[in-house]
mmCIF file of C-alpha atoms in Angstrom:
data_model
loop_
_atom_site.group_PDB
_atom_site.id
_atom_site.type_symbol
_atom_site.label_atom_id
_atom_site.label_comp_id
_atom_site.label_asym_id
_atom_site.label_seq_id
_atom_site.Cartn_x
_atom_site.Cartn_y
_atom_site.Cartn_z
ATOM 1 C CA UNK A 1389 0.058 0.066 -0.050
ATOM 2 C CA UNK A 1390 0.807 3.862 -0.632
ATOM 3 C CA UNK A 1391 0.581 6.479 1.624
ATOM 4 C CA UNK A 1392 0.774 9.738 0.563
ATOM 5 C CA UNK A 1393 1.250 12.738 3.813
ATOM 6 C CA UNK A 1394 -0.221 16.141 3.443
ATOM 7 C CA UNK A 1395 -0.435 17.900 6.076
ATOM 8 C CA UNK A 1396 -3.884 19.383 7.059
ATOM 9 C CA UNK A 1397 -3.950 21.355 9.311
ATOM 10 C CA UNK A 1398 -0.444 23.182 9.100
ATOM 11 C CA UNK A 1399 -1.819 24.095 5.346
ATOM 12 C CA UNK A 1400 -4.739 25.434 7.161
ATOM 13 C CA UNK A 1401 -3.126 26.971 10.211
ATOM 14 C CA UNK A 1402 -0.196 28.668 7.212
ATOM 15 C CA UNK A 1403 -3.266 29.168 5.087
ATOM 16 C CA UNK A 1404 -5.689 30.021 5.865
ATOM 17 C CA UNK A 1405 -4.838 31.549 9.870
ATOM 18 C CA UNK A 1406 -7.528 28.513 11.410
ATOM 19 C CA UNK A 1407 -7.280 25.199 12.231
ATOM 20 C CA UNK A 1408 -10.541 25.033 11.998
ATOM 21 C CA UNK A 1409 -10.909 24.285 7.903
ATOM 22 C CA UNK A 1410 -8.661 21.549 8.162
ATOM 23 C CA UNK A 1411 -11.424 19.894 6.645
ATOM 24 C CA UNK A 1412 -11.605 21.766 3.562
ATOM 25 C CA UNK A 1413 -8.509 21.102 3.534
ATOM 26 C CA UNK A 1414 -8.448 17.527 2.751
ATOM 27 C CA UNK A 1415 -11.800 18.030 0.738
ATOM 28 C CA UNK A 1416 -9.670 19.582 -0.847
ATOM 29 C CA UNK A 1417 -6.823 17.567 -2.073
ATOM 30 C CA UNK A 1418 -8.581 14.136 -2.248
ATOM 31 C CA UNK A 1419 -11.741 16.346 -4.926
ATOM 32 C CA UNK A 1420 -8.088 16.298 -6.700
ATOM 33 C CA UNK A 1421 -6.549 13.099 -5.834
ATOM 34 C CA UNK A 1422 -9.954 10.927 -6.522
ATOM 35 C CA UNK A 1423 -11.215 13.602 -9.468
ATOM 36 C CA UNK A 1424 -13.975 11.435 -8.790
ATOM 37 C CA UNK A 1425 -16.417 13.843 -9.002
ATOM 38 C CA UNK A 1426 -15.257 17.904 -10.316
ATOM 39 C CA UNK A 1427 -13.543 20.251 -8.322
ATOM 40 C CA UNK A 1428 -16.279 23.184 -9.308
ATOM 41 C CA UNK A 1429 -19.253 21.191 -9.125
ATOM 42 C CA UNK A 1430 -17.425 20.671 -4.452
ATOM 43 C CA UNK A 1431 -16.729 24.119 -4.598
ATOM 44 C CA UNK A 1432 -20.225 25.376 -4.765
ATOM 45 C CA UNK A 1433 -22.288 22.958 -3.496
ATOM 46 C CA UNK A 1434 -19.833 22.990 0.053
ATOM 47 C CA UNK A 1435 -20.028 26.478 -0.438
ATOM 48 C CA UNK A 1436 -23.419 26.796 -0.596
ATOM 49 C CA UNK A 1437 -23.774 25.244 3.459
ATOM 50 C CA UNK A 1438 -21.324 27.096 5.078
ATOM 51 C CA UNK A 1439 -22.917 28.802 7.540
ATOM 52 C CA UNK A 1440 -22.610 33.021 6.337
ATOM 53 C CA UNK A 1441 -19.219 34.744 6.324
ATOM 54 C CA UNK A 1442 -17.078 31.770 5.618
ATOM 55 C CA UNK A 1443 -17.375 31.481 2.441
ATOM 56 C CA UNK A 1444 -13.173 32.639 1.511
ATOM 57 C CA UNK A 1445 -12.366 31.051 4.336
ATOM 58 C CA UNK A 1446 -13.074 28.032 3.905
ATOM 59 C CA UNK A 1447 -13.056 28.524 -0.694
ATOM 60 C CA UNK A 1448 -9.562 29.378 0.005
ATOM 61 C CA UNK A 1449 -8.875 25.839 2.937
ATOM 62 C CA UNK A 1450 -10.344 24.480 -0.170
ATOM 63 C CA UNK A 1451 -8.015 25.227 -2.492
ATOM 64 C CA UNK A 1452 -5.274 25.566 -1.071
ATOM 65 C CA UNK A 1453 -5.495 20.943 -0.779
ATOM 66 C CA UNK A 1454 -5.726 20.743 -4.254
ATOM 67 C CA UNK A 1455 -2.454 22.530 -4.675
ATOM 68 C CA UNK A 1456 -1.067 21.157 -1.908
ATOM 69 C CA UNK A 1457 -1.238 17.601 -3.497
ATOM 70 C CA UNK A 1458 -1.221 19.644 -7.342
ATOM 71 C CA UNK A 1459 2.693 20.539 -5.450
ATOM 72 C CA UNK A 1460 3.019 16.946 -5.202
ATOM 73 C CA UNK A 1461 3.061 16.217 -9.480
ATOM 74 C CA UNK A 1462 2.207 13.710 -11.035
ATOM 75 C CA UNK A 1463 0.869 10.187 -8.336
ATOM 76 C CA UNK A 1464 0.569 6.511 -10.470
ATOM 77 C CA UNK A 1465 -3.150 6.263 -8.639
ATOM 78 C CA UNK A 1466 -5.539 3.929 -8.948
ATOM 79 C CA UNK A 1467 -8.467 5.710 -11.260
ATOM 80 C CA UNK A 1468 -11.734 5.748 -9.986
ATOM 81 C CA UNK A 1469 -13.306 2.792 -9.740
ATOM 82 C CA UNK A 1470 -10.760 0.800 -9.835
ATOM 83 C CA UNK A 1471 -9.830 -1.877 -7.458
ATOM 84 C CA UNK A 1472 -6.479 -3.209 -6.306
ATOM 85 C CA UNK A 1473 -6.557 -6.991 -5.043
ATOM 86 C CA UNK A 1474 -4.925 -7.628 -1.627
ATOM 87 C CA UNK A 1475 -2.827 -10.347 -1.161
#
């Protein structure tokens, strides 16, 4: 198995100034990694659900998560729906 270390809380703190949005950083990273759904669709849906006054902060965190994955470069990950057999 392969793992990828992405410091969600550290990114949230550095880019947004709040640990609270580490979940949005994680969601941005997973959206970018899996490509199962469009980033625009996820962002639009989520930002319509966050509390008033937090849209900009959550949007910045989501984009920071996507940016963190892009900085990793090309990763050879399974395609959505592809299952790897465990031994």
